[in-house]
Amino acid sequence: MGLLERFLPKEDRYAAMMLYGMVFATCFNGYDAGIMTVILADEQFTDYYNVDANKQGVIATIPWATTDAKTQAGLAQLFLGGTLASVVGRLWALRLSILFMILGVVVQVVPNSYGVLILGRLMTGLGFGCVYIATNLYVAECSPKSLRGSFVGTVSQFGYQLGTLIAFWAGYGMSFHTSPYNIAWRMSNIIQIPIGLMFVAISFFYAESPRWLLEKHPDDPGRALKVLAKIRSGHPDDEAVRTEFHEMVASYEFRKRYDPGYLGLFKTPAMRKRLCYGFYATALQQFGGIAALTMYATLIYKSLGWDQGHQALAINGIQSVLQLFIVLINTFTVDRYGRKTLLIWGFAIQSLALLILSSLTTSFPDNTNQAAAVVEIAMFFIVGLTYCWSNGPIAPAIASEIFPTHVRDKAFGLSLLGQTACLLALTQPWPKFNNEVGPKSYWLLFGLNVVALISVILILPETKGISLERMDKLFGQVDAVEAGENEASAASQKLEGKALGDAVSDDHSQEGDAEKSIEAQQVEVAEKK
């Protein structure tokens, strides 16, 4: 398969174009993380808010934390993100969340007190928590099963890295502007707003998830079938479209007996098992400490001796360019070699790089050895680049595909608490921990990556190539499609028949209207003659 065919497969070209547009949505989190890396190193910002090591941790992680120690992203995941995506649909959940996040950015950049800054950070965190949930759900549910891993991974991680790239270079450029006072970090922050507005605009050209449509409007199955045929670049009576829709309908007929609410996640051992895997999968994304290395990258580079002029910011910018394109390794390999294989290789490489980094920072704590300093930066690059094609994009891919449709939105949101817990546990205390422990602090990250590597080998199942409707058997449950075929074949056939009839009749109606229009035009021309 050539480069074009990999990115825009012939039979799924419409879906690919549509899903890649979702990059504008996932761009937000990357921009926020990237720009805060720059802003936290801005002397005018730190003077304005009197920022010390403790405040650095609070400002960096406050989108994921509230003052009562409950996670803000956790709030989005527990009470809002999944519910919003379930009630109003994946697309409207995205639009509303992005607009709320934009409001949070405005609150951050207006002249304010430290308390107002924290309020703005909380709002952006809550907004993006919901954006992240809806985006991954939408992409997973609209992707073909043979390319689901690459689509979800590319959209989530490429968008993040694109946001980071824009943020780093925007911050680097603005860092040269020291007058008017405090204008640089404010302008750097507000640049992300047009990205969000752009996605809100193009999202109105998108079709809603066909799986959400069937789940919420089972009395109008033709609507879901037409959307499925559209995103598969086919016709409602195409064999491939009918086969996928049959699995959706059979699965729905079997699952409709179960509780679609949050309590339904805890009623059966198999579902609780899936939820544990969801926690585990998302925790893998942040377990190695990548958020701490990303959020405080500029400060870390300065602590390693790269503190002349704008050296640290320039290093960040170069790394962000490389990370953007390294994501494509995931695009080309995850659906060929599987999620588990890429995670094993990813954690192995990150562990080795952190072993070398920790050894060097321990051996040369005063940063007097220039060769060691260069290798240390190289090891940071390797860790960040490897993350971008391994645990970065694979974690949301796994968590968004292992749950049945009737609880997928709520279960995926709840699973993200694993990611949030690890992120908070490592990122918030990192500045103080790094100040107190010094160069030996990186041994902690090395140990965590080794633990993650061993756990993936022993625990994680492989989900490559399995359709969303047939994921049940992997976790010890009855195959919902087979069960639906056996127990409710008549109902399933009736629903499929109604859907096909509605879809085909709509097509014929449109064709009839077109023919009538042509006939009317011919009569009008004849009369004029």
Short mmCIF file of C-alpha atoms in Angstrom, two decimals:
data_model
loop_
_atom_site.label_atom_id
_atom_site.label_comp_id
_atom_site.label_asym_id
_atom_site.label_seq_id
_atom_site.Cartn_x
_atom_site.Cartn_y
_atom_site.Cartn_z
CA MET A 1 0.00 0.00 0.00
CA GLY A 2 1.48 3.32 -1.11
CA LEU A 3 1.71 6.50 0.92
CA LEU A 4 -1.48 7.97 -0.53
CA GLU A 5 -3.38 4.70 -0.12
CA ARG A 6 -2.33 4.47 3.53
CA PHE A 7 -3.56 7.95 4.34
CA LEU A 8 -6.53 7.95 1.96
CA PRO A 9 -7.57 4.33 1.34
CA LYS A 10 -9.73 4.15 -1.76
CA GLU A 11 -12.72 2.47 -0.12
CA ASP A 12 -12.59 4.78 2.92
CA ARG A 13 -11.39 8.04 1.40
CA TYR A 14 -14.36 10.07 2.61
CA ALA A 15 -13.97 8.75 6.16
CA ALA A 16 -10.25 9.49 6.12
CA MET A 17 -10.73 13.08 4.96
CA MET A 18 -13.45 13.60 7.54
CA LEU A 19 -11.55 12.04 10.43
CA TYR A 20 -8.28 13.83 9.70
CA GLY A 21 -10.21 17.07 10.03
CA MET A 22 -10.70 16.13 13.68
CA VAL A 23 -7.03 17.02 14.19
CA PHE A 24 -8.17 20.62 14.73
CA ALA A 25 -10.11 19.46 17.80
CA THR A 26 -7.26 17.49 19.38
CA CYS A 27 -4.89 20.36 18.65
CA PHE A 28 -6.11 22.17 21.77
CA ASN A 29 -4.52 20.00 24.45
CA GLY A 30 -1.17 20.02 22.67
CA TYR A 31 -1.25 23.79 22.31
CA ASP A 32 -2.12 24.27 25.96
CA ALA A 33 0.65 21.96 27.17
CA GLY A 34 3.14 23.46 24.75
CA ILE A 35 2.36 27.09 25.45
CA MET A 36 2.43 26.59 29.21
CA THR A 37 5.95 25.17 28.83
CA VAL A 38 6.95 28.50 27.31
CA ILE A 39 4.87 30.69 29.61
CA LEU A 40 6.18 29.05 32.80
CA ALA A 41 9.68 30.06 31.71
CA ASP A 42 8.62 33.65 30.94
CA GLU A 43 10.12 36.00 33.54
CA GLN A 44 7.35 38.57 33.10
CA PHE A 45 4.72 35.91 33.77
CA THR A 46 6.50 34.52 36.85
CA ASP A 47 7.00 38.05 38.22
CA TYR A 48 3.39 39.04 37.54
CA TYR A 49 2.00 36.07 39.50
CA ASN A 50 4.99 35.60 41.84
CA VAL A 51 5.36 31.99 40.65
CA ASP A 52 7.46 29.60 42.75
CA ALA A 53 7.98 25.83 42.36
CA ASN A 54 4.65 25.01 44.02
CA LYS A 55 2.70 27.48 41.88
CA GLN A 56 4.40 26.09 38.76
CA GLY A 57 2.94 22.68 39.54
CA VAL A 58 -0.52 24.12 40.25
CA ILE A 59 -0.64 26.22 37.07
CA ALA A 60 0.61 23.35 34.93
CA THR A 61 -1.81 20.74 36.25
CA ILE A 62 -4.83 22.81 37.29
CA PRO A 63 -6.75 21.88 34.10
CA TRP A 64 -6.72 18.38 35.57
CA ALA A 65 -7.13 19.30 39.24
CA THR A 66 -9.36 21.31 41.55
CA THR A 67 -8.51 22.69 44.95
CA ASP A 68 -10.29 19.84 46.72
CA ALA A 69 -7.93 17.30 45.08
CA LYS A 70 -10.56 15.91 42.72
CA THR A 71 -9.42 15.95 39.14
CA GLN A 72 -10.97 18.50 36.79
CA ALA A 73 -10.56 16.15 33.87
CA GLY A 74 -12.01 13.57 36.22
CA LEU A 75 -15.02 15.84 36.70
CA ALA A 76 -15.42 16.02 32.93
CA GLN A 77 -15.02 12.26 32.63
CA LEU A 78 -17.24 11.27 35.56
CA PHE A 79 -20.16 13.65 35.22
CA LEU A 80 -20.05 15.59 31.97
CA GLY A 81 -17.90 14.32 29.08
CA GLY A 82 -19.48 10.91 28.57
CA THR A 83 -22.99 12.11 29.41
CA LEU A 84 -22.74 15.09 27.05
CA ALA A 85 -21.52 12.89 24.19
CA SER A 86 -24.35 10.45 24.91
CA VAL A 87 -27.16 12.99 25.13
CA VAL A 88 -26.40 15.51 22.36
CA GLY A 89 -24.16 13.36 20.16
CA ARG A 90 -20.44 13.28 19.52
CA LEU A 91 -20.33 16.33 17.25
CA TRP A 92 -22.44 18.68 19.35
CA ALA A 93 -20.47 17.63 22.43
CA LEU A 94 -17.33 18.70 20.57
CA ARG A 95 -18.73 22.05 19.48
CA LEU A 96 -20.06 23.02 22.91
CA SER A 97 -16.88 21.90 24.69
CA ILE A 98 -14.59 23.82 22.34
CA LEU A 99 -16.60 27.01 22.77
CA PHE A 100 -16.46 26.62 26.56
CA MET A 101 -12.71 26.06 26.38
CA ILE A 102 -12.28 29.20 24.29
CA LEU A 103 -14.11 31.14 27.00
CA GLY A 104 -11.60 29.75 29.50
CA VAL A 105 -8.69 30.99 27.38
CA VAL A 106 -10.20 34.49 27.32
CA VAL A 107 -10.49 34.42 31.12
CA GLN A 108 -6.79 33.51 31.37
CA VAL A 109 -5.45 36.27 29.18
CA VAL A 110 -7.36 39.29 30.47
CA PRO A 111 -5.56 41.27 33.20
CA ASN A 112 -6.40 39.39 36.35
CA SER A 113 -5.34 37.99 39.70
CA TYR A 114 -3.81 34.59 40.35
CA GLY A 115 -7.25 33.29 41.34
CA VAL A 116 -8.79 34.34 38.01
CA LEU A 117 -5.90 32.70 36.16
CA ILE A 118 -6.62 29.44 37.97
CA LEU A 119 -10.34 29.77 37.10
CA GLY A 120 -9.45 30.14 33.43
CA ARG A 121 -7.16 27.12 33.59
CA LEU A 122 -9.95 25.10 35.21
CA MET A 123 -12.36 26.06 32.43
CA THR A 124 -9.95 25.06 29.67
CA GLY A 125 -9.30 21.78 31.44
CA LEU A 126 -12.99 20.98 31.77
CA GLY A 127 -13.60 21.92 28.13
CA PHE A 128 -10.78 19.83 26.79
CA GLY A 129 -11.68 16.87 28.99
CA CYS A 130 -14.98 16.77 27.11
CA VAL A 131 -13.32 17.44 23.73
CA TYR A 132 -10.91 14.56 24.23
CA ILE A 133 -13.71 12.13 25.07
CA ALA A 134 -15.99 13.10 22.18
CA THR A 135 -13.16 13.18 19.62
CA ASN A 136 -11.85 9.70 20.35
CA LEU A 137 -15.36 8.24 20.50
CA TYR A 138 -16.28 9.77 17.16
CA VAL A 139 -13.13 8.62 15.38
CA ALA A 140 -13.33 5.08 16.81
CA GLU A 141 -16.99 4.71 15.82
CA CYS A 142 -16.54 6.04 12.28
CA SER A 143 -13.27 4.26 11.43
CA PRO A 144 -13.14 0.97 9.48
CA LYS A 145 -11.94 -1.85 11.74
CA SER A 146 -8.83 -2.52 9.64
CA LEU A 147 -7.59 1.06 10.12
CA ARG A 148 -9.17 2.04 13.43
CA GLY A 149 -5.91 2.05 15.38
CA SER A 150 -4.13 4.28 12.89
CA PHE A 151 -7.06 6.70 12.58
CA VAL A 152 -7.59 7.10 16.33
CA GLY A 153 -3.86 7.29 17.03
CA THR A 154 -3.09 9.72 14.22
CA VAL A 155 -5.97 12.04 15.06
CA SER A 156 -5.32 12.11 18.82
CA GLN A 157 -1.52 12.27 18.78
CA PHE A 158 -0.90 14.16 15.54
CA GLY A 159 -3.36 16.81 16.68
CA TYR A 160 -1.63 17.05 20.05
CA GLN A 161 1.79 17.38 18.43
CA LEU A 162 0.52 19.92 15.90
CA GLY A 163 -0.77 22.02 18.77
CA THR A 164 2.55 21.68 20.57
CA LEU A 165 4.44 22.70 17.43
CA ILE A 166 2.33 25.82 16.92
CA ALA A 167 2.60 26.68 20.61
CA PHE A 168 6.36 26.30 20.89
CA TRP A 169 7.15 28.44 17.88
CA ALA A 170 4.48 31.00 18.71
CA GLY A 171 5.93 31.23 22.21
CA TYR A 172 9.47 31.38 20.85
CA GLY A 173 8.58 34.25 18.56
CA MET A 174 6.70 36.14 21.25
CA SER A 175 9.55 35.65 23.76
CA PHE A 176 11.52 38.36 21.91
CA HIS A 177 8.78 40.90 22.69
CA THR A 178 9.38 42.27 26.17
CA SER A 179 7.32 45.42 25.63
CA PRO A 180 4.52 46.17 26.32
CA TYR A 181 4.93 44.42 29.64
CA ASN A 182 3.14 41.03 29.90
CA ILE A 183 1.92 41.11 26.30
CA ALA A 184 4.02 38.16 25.05
CA TRP A 185 2.54 35.37 27.18
CA ARG A 186 -1.00 36.71 26.76
CA MET A 187 -0.77 36.79 22.96
CA SER A 188 0.89 33.36 22.94
CA ASN A 189 -2.07 31.94 24.83
CA ILE A 190 -4.82 33.55 22.74
CA ILE A 191 -3.44 32.26 19.42
CA GLN A 192 -5.19 28.91 19.97
CA ILE A 193 -8.69 30.43 19.69
CA PRO A 194 -8.84 30.52 15.84
CA ILE A 195 -7.96 26.81 15.75
CA GLY A 196 -11.05 25.98 17.80
CA LEU A 197 -13.33 28.25 15.82
CA MET A 198 -12.07 26.70 12.59
CA PHE A 199 -13.07 23.22 13.75
CA VAL A 200 -16.49 24.35 14.96
CA ALA A 201 -17.10 25.76 11.48
CA ILE A 202 -16.02 22.67 9.52
CA SER A 203 -17.78 20.27 11.91
CA PHE A 204 -21.15 21.28 10.42
CA PHE A 205 -20.10 19.47 7.23
CA TYR A 206 -19.64 16.22 9.20
CA ALA A 207 -22.12 13.39 9.64
CA GLU A 208 -22.92 12.16 13.16
CA SER A 209 -21.58 8.77 14.30
CA PRO A 210 -23.78 6.04 12.77
CA ARG A 211 -23.42 3.94 15.92
CA TRP A 212 -24.67 6.78 18.10
CA LEU A 213 -27.56 7.34 15.67
CA LEU A 214 -28.64 3.69 15.83
CA GLU A 215 -28.33 3.65 19.62
CA LYS A 216 -30.40 6.81 20.09
CA HIS A 217 -32.82 6.46 17.16
CA PRO A 218 -33.50 2.72 16.71
CA ASP A 219 -36.94 3.59 15.30
CA ASP A 220 -35.21 5.27 12.34
CA PRO A 221 -32.46 2.78 11.36
CA GLY A 222 -32.34 4.08 7.79
CA ARG A 223 -30.71 7.24 9.06
CA ALA A 224 -27.81 5.31 10.59
CA LEU A 225 -27.48 3.12 7.49
CA LYS A 226 -27.30 6.11 5.14
CA VAL A 227 -24.60 7.74 7.26
CA LEU A 228 -22.63 4.49 7.41
CA ALA A 229 -22.84 4.13 3.63
CA LYS A 230 -21.71 7.73 3.20
CA ILE A 231 -18.61 7.44 5.38
CA ARG A 232 -17.74 4.12 3.70
CA SER A 233 -17.98 5.82 0.29
CA GLY A 234 -20.62 3.30 -0.78
CA HIS A 235 -24.34 2.63 -1.13
CA PRO A 236 -26.76 1.25 1.49
CA ASP A 237 -27.10 -2.05 -0.40
CA ASP A 238 -23.33 -2.60 -0.84
CA GLU A 239 -22.26 -5.89 0.69
CA ALA A 240 -19.53 -4.40 2.93
CA VAL A 241 -21.91 -1.73 4.23
CA ARG A 242 -24.69 -4.28 4.83
CA THR A 243 -22.30 -6.60 6.69
CA GLU A 244 -21.10 -3.87 9.04
CA PHE A 245 -24.64 -2.61 9.59
CA HIS A 246 -25.82 -6.15 10.29
CA GLU A 247 -23.24 -6.43 13.10
CA MET A 248 -24.39 -3.10 14.50
CA VAL A 249 -28.06 -4.14 14.48
CA ALA A 250 -27.50 -7.65 15.85
CA SER A 251 -25.32 -6.25 18.62
CA TYR A 252 -27.91 -3.58 19.43
CA GLU A 253 -30.74 -6.14 19.63
CA PHE A 254 -28.76 -8.21 22.13
CA ARG A 255 -27.45 -5.27 24.19
CA LYS A 256 -30.69 -3.33 24.57
CA ARG A 257 -31.55 -5.47 27.61
CA TYR A 258 -28.61 -4.00 29.53
CA ASP A 259 -28.41 -0.82 31.59
CA PRO A 260 -26.92 1.98 29.44
CA GLY A 261 -26.12 4.13 32.49
CA TYR A 262 -23.07 4.33 34.72
CA LEU A 263 -24.40 1.56 36.98
CA GLY A 264 -24.34 -0.78 34.00
CA LEU A 265 -20.54 -0.60 34.06
CA PHE A 266 -20.39 -2.35 37.41
CA LYS A 267 -23.16 -4.97 37.20
CA THR A 268 -21.24 -7.83 35.55
CA PRO A 269 -17.72 -9.20 36.17
CA ALA A 270 -16.90 -9.01 32.45
CA MET A 271 -17.82 -5.31 32.28
CA ARG A 272 -15.85 -4.55 35.42
CA LYS A 273 -12.93 -6.35 33.84
CA ARG A 274 -13.19 -4.14 30.76
CA LEU A 275 -13.32 -1.04 32.93
CA CYS A 276 -10.11 -2.13 34.70
CA TYR A 277 -8.46 -2.58 31.30
CA GLY A 278 -9.69 0.88 30.36
CA PHE A 279 -8.11 2.42 33.49
CA TYR A 280 -4.93 0.50 32.80
CA ALA A 281 -4.72 1.42 29.11
CA THR A 282 -5.12 5.16 29.68
CA ALA A 283 -2.74 5.08 32.65
CA LEU A 284 -0.04 3.71 30.35
CA GLN A 285 -0.10 6.99 28.44
CA GLN A 286 1.15 9.02 31.42
CA PHE A 287 2.70 6.35 33.65
CA GLY A 288 6.22 6.99 32.36
CA GLY A 289 6.15 10.68 33.30
CA ILE A 290 6.02 12.13 29.80
CA ALA A 291 3.72 14.98 30.91
CA ALA A 292 6.31 16.19 33.43
CA LEU A 293 9.03 16.13 30.78
CA THR A 294 6.79 17.96 28.30
CA MET A 295 5.25 20.53 30.63
CA TYR A 296 8.55 21.55 32.20
CA ALA A 297 10.77 20.91 29.17
CA THR A 298 12.07 24.48 28.95
CA LEU A 299 12.87 24.57 32.67
CA ILE A 300 14.53 21.13 32.48
CA TYR A 301 16.73 22.16 29.57
CA LYS A 302 17.79 25.26 31.48
CA SER A 303 18.62 23.14 34.53
CA LEU A 304 20.86 20.97 32.33
CA GLY A 305 22.89 24.00 31.29
CA TRP A 306 21.10 25.07 28.11
CA ASP A 307 20.19 28.49 29.47
CA GLN A 308 21.96 30.94 27.15
CA GLY A 309 19.53 33.35 25.50
CA HIS A 310 16.66 31.43 23.94
CA GLN A 311 18.45 28.06 23.71
CA ALA A 312 15.89 26.10 25.75
CA LEU A 313 12.94 27.45 23.73
CA ALA A 314 14.70 26.69 20.43
CA ILE A 315 15.37 23.10 21.54
CA ASN A 316 11.69 22.74 22.40
CA GLY A 317 10.71 24.04 18.99
CA ILE A 318 13.01 21.64 17.15
CA GLN A 319 11.71 18.71 19.17
CA SER A 320 8.11 19.65 18.43
CA VAL A 321 8.78 19.55 14.66
CA LEU A 322 10.31 16.08 14.89
CA GLN A 323 7.50 14.80 17.13
CA LEU A 324 4.85 15.93 14.66
CA PHE A 325 6.16 13.69 11.90
CA ILE A 326 7.26 10.76 14.05
CA VAL A 327 3.57 10.13 14.81
CA LEU A 328 3.33 8.70 11.30
CA ILE A 329 5.22 5.61 12.46
CA ASN A 330 2.07 4.75 14.39
CA THR A 331 -0.07 5.44 11.33
CA PHE A 332 1.84 2.91 9.24
CA THR A 333 2.40 0.19 11.85
CA VAL A 334 -0.30 -0.02 14.54
CA ASP A 335 -2.86 -1.90 12.42
CA ARG A 336 -0.15 -4.10 10.92
CA TYR A 337 1.80 -5.16 14.02
CA GLY A 338 -0.79 -4.48 16.71
CA ARG A 339 -1.18 -2.25 19.75
CA LYS A 340 0.72 -4.53 22.14
CA THR A 341 3.83 -4.88 19.95
CA LEU A 342 4.23 -1.12 19.53
CA LEU A 343 3.80 -0.56 23.27
CA ILE A 344 6.45 -3.16 24.11
CA TRP A 345 8.96 -1.59 21.74
CA GLY A 346 8.01 1.91 22.89
CA PHE A 347 8.52 1.31 26.60
CA ALA A 348 11.72 -0.65 25.94
CA ILE A 349 13.25 2.26 23.99
CA GLN A 350 12.09 4.86 26.52
CA SER A 351 13.49 2.80 29.40
CA LEU A 352 16.88 2.52 27.70
CA ALA A 353 16.98 6.26 26.93
CA LEU A 354 16.06 7.15 30.52
CA LEU A 355 18.70 4.75 31.85
CA ILE A 356 21.38 6.58 29.84
CA LEU A 357 19.96 9.99 30.81
CA SER A 358 19.84 9.14 34.52
CA SER A 359 23.37 7.78 34.47
CA LEU A 360 24.70 10.95 32.84
CA THR A 361 22.82 13.42 35.05
CA THR A 362 24.01 11.49 38.13
CA SER A 363 27.63 11.37 36.91
CA PHE A 364 27.75 15.04 35.83
CA PRO A 365 25.37 16.90 38.19
CA ASP A 366 27.08 20.27 37.65
CA ASN A 367 26.58 20.25 33.83
CA THR A 368 30.26 20.88 33.16
CA ASN A 369 30.66 18.14 30.55
CA GLN A 370 29.44 19.48 27.21
CA ALA A 371 29.41 16.07 25.49
CA ALA A 372 27.27 14.64 28.30
CA ALA A 373 24.89 17.62 28.02
CA VAL A 374 24.40 16.94 24.31
CA VAL A 375 23.69 13.25 24.91
CA GLU A 376 21.23 14.16 27.68
CA ILE A 377 19.26 16.31 25.24
CA ALA A 378 19.38 13.48 22.70
CA MET A 379 17.91 11.09 25.29
CA PHE A 380 15.10 13.55 26.02
CA PHE A 381 14.40 13.68 22.29
CA ILE A 382 14.30 9.88 22.05
CA VAL A 383 11.87 9.58 24.96
CA GLY A 384 9.55 12.24 23.51
CA LEU A 385 9.72 10.92 19.95
CA THR A 386 9.09 7.32 21.02
CA TYR A 387 6.09 8.34 23.09
CA CYS A 388 4.54 9.93 20.01
CA TRP A 389 4.22 6.61 18.17
CA SER A 390 3.73 4.25 21.10
CA ASN A 391 1.92 4.92 24.38
CA GLY A 392 0.80 8.41 23.34
CA PRO A 393 -1.61 7.43 20.52
CA ILE A 394 -2.23 3.78 21.45
CA ALA A 395 -3.77 4.41 24.89
CA PRO A 396 -6.89 6.27 23.62
CA ALA A 397 -7.20 3.82 20.73
CA ILE A 398 -7.50 0.87 23.11
CA ALA A 399 -9.78 2.59 25.62
CA SER A 400 -12.17 3.85 22.94
CA GLU A 401 -12.61 0.46 21.26
CA ILE A 402 -12.99 -2.08 24.09
CA PHE A 403 -16.45 -1.07 25.35
CA PRO A 404 -19.89 -1.87 23.87
CA THR A 405 -21.77 0.99 22.23
CA HIS A 406 -24.46 1.41 24.88
CA VAL A 407 -21.87 2.42 27.52
CA ARG A 408 -18.85 3.36 25.41
CA ASP A 409 -19.12 7.11 25.98
CA LYS A 410 -19.44 6.81 29.76
CA ALA A 411 -16.91 3.98 30.10
CA PHE A 412 -14.29 5.75 27.98
CA GLY A 413 -14.68 8.91 30.04
CA LEU A 414 -14.42 6.97 33.28
CA SER A 415 -11.35 5.09 32.01
CA LEU A 416 -9.51 8.37 31.51
CA LEU A 417 -9.26 8.68 35.27
CA GLY A 418 -6.30 6.31 34.96
CA GLN A 419 -4.55 8.79 32.70
CA THR A 420 -5.46 11.72 34.93
CA ALA A 421 -4.32 10.05 38.15
CA CYS A 422 -0.88 9.30 36.71
CA LEU A 423 -0.59 12.74 35.18
CA LEU A 424 -1.39 14.50 38.45
CA ALA A 425 0.75 12.20 40.59
CA LEU A 426 3.85 12.94 38.50
CA THR A 427 3.36 16.40 37.02
CA GLN A 428 2.10 18.50 39.92
CA PRO A 429 4.95 17.66 42.38
CA TRP A 430 7.68 17.39 39.73
CA PRO A 431 9.19 20.92 40.04
CA LYS A 432 9.62 20.55 43.81
CA PHE A 433 10.77 16.92 43.52
CA ASN A 434 13.31 17.86 40.83
CA ASN A 435 14.60 20.77 42.92
CA GLU A 436 15.07 18.59 46.00
CA VAL A 437 16.37 15.38 44.42
CA GLY A 438 18.24 17.06 41.58
CA PRO A 439 19.78 15.09 38.71
CA LYS A 440 18.89 11.74 40.30
CA SER A 441 15.17 12.43 39.87
CA TYR A 442 15.16 10.82 36.39
CA TRP A 443 15.81 7.39 37.93
CA LEU A 444 12.16 7.46 39.03
CA LEU A 445 10.99 7.80 35.43
CA PHE A 446 13.31 5.00 34.32
CA GLY A 447 11.83 2.69 36.95
CA LEU A 448 8.27 3.56 35.98
CA ASN A 449 8.90 2.82 32.31
CA VAL A 450 10.39 -0.57 33.16
CA VAL A 451 7.31 -1.42 35.24
CA ALA A 452 5.06 -0.35 32.34
CA LEU A 453 7.04 -2.53 29.91
CA ILE A 454 6.68 -5.63 32.07
CA SER A 455 2.97 -5.00 32.63
CA VAL A 456 2.25 -4.71 28.90
CA ILE A 457 3.97 -8.03 28.22
CA LEU A 458 2.00 -9.80 30.96
CA ILE A 459 -1.40 -8.07 31.00
CA LEU A 460 -2.51 -6.25 27.83
CA PRO A 461 -4.73 -8.10 25.28
CA GLU A 462 -4.48 -7.42 21.54
CA THR A 463 -7.47 -5.71 19.86
CA LYS A 464 -6.09 -5.32 16.33
CA GLY A 465 -8.58 -6.08 13.55
CA ILE A 466 -11.56 -6.83 15.82
CA SER A 467 -14.77 -4.92 15.04
CA LEU A 468 -16.30 -2.83 17.81
CA GLU A 469 -19.34 -5.10 17.89
CA ARG A 470 -17.27 -8.28 18.34
CA MET A 471 -15.00 -7.10 21.15
CA ASP A 472 -17.08 -8.86 23.83
CA LYS A 473 -15.53 -12.33 23.48
CA LEU A 474 -12.07 -10.93 24.16
CA PHE A 475 -13.19 -10.03 27.69
CA GLY A 476 -15.07 -13.20 28.56
CA GLN A 477 -18.54 -12.15 27.42
CA VAL A 478 -20.86 -13.63 24.84
CA ASP A 479 -20.27 -12.35 21.31
CA ALA A 480 -23.09 -9.78 21.06
CA VAL A 481 -23.41 -10.20 17.28
CA GLU A 482 -23.78 -13.99 17.43
CA ALA A 483 -26.13 -13.75 20.39
CA GLY A 484 -28.21 -11.12 18.62
CA GLU A 485 -28.40 -13.31 15.52
CA ASN A 486 -29.53 -16.34 17.52
CA GLU A 487 -31.95 -14.71 19.94
CA ALA A 488 -33.48 -11.89 17.94
CA SER A 489 -32.93 -12.79 14.32
CA ALA A 490 -36.45 -11.80 13.31
CA ALA A 491 -36.21 -8.42 15.03
CA SER A 492 -32.75 -7.83 13.57
CA GLN A 493 -33.87 -8.70 10.05
CA LYS A 494 -36.90 -6.44 10.42
CA LEU A 495 -34.75 -3.54 11.60
CA GLU A 496 -32.21 -4.07 8.81
CA GLY A 497 -34.98 -4.37 6.23
CA LYS A 498 -36.62 -1.17 7.44
CA ALA A 499 -33.28 0.64 7.35
CA LEU A 500 -32.51 -0.50 3.82
CA GLY A 501 -36.01 0.32 2.64
CA ASP A 502 -35.85 3.81 4.13
CA ALA A 503 -32.40 4.48 2.73
CA VAL A 504 -33.20 3.21 -0.77
CA SER A 505 -36.58 5.00 -0.88
CA ASP A 506 -34.87 8.25 0.07
CA ASP A 507 -32.36 7.73 -2.75
CA HIS A 508 -35.16 6.97 -5.21
CA SER A 509 -37.09 9.98 -3.98
CA GLN A 510 -34.10 12.19 -4.60
CA GLU A 511 -33.62 10.65 -8.05
CA GLY A 512 -37.33 11.16 -8.76
CA ASP A 513 -37.15 14.79 -7.73
CA ALA A 514 -34.13 15.26 -9.99
CA GLU A 515 -35.99 13.64 -12.94
CA LYS A 516 -39.04 15.84 -12.34
CA SER A 517 -36.80 18.89 -12.28
CA ILE A 518 -35.21 17.92 -15.59
CA GLU A 519 -38.64 17.28 -17.17
CA ALA A 520 -39.89 20.66 -15.96
CA GLN A 521 -36.86 22.38 -17.46
CA GLN A 522 -37.44 20.58 -20.80
CA VAL A 523 -41.10 21.65 -20.86
CA GLU A 524 -40.10 25.23 -20.06
CA VAL A 525 -37.59 25.25 -22.93
CA ALA A 526 -40.18 23.76 -25.32
CA GLU A 527 -42.74 26.42 -24.37
CA LYS A 528 -40.22 29.16 -25.01
CA LYS A 529 -39.58 27.71 -28.46
#
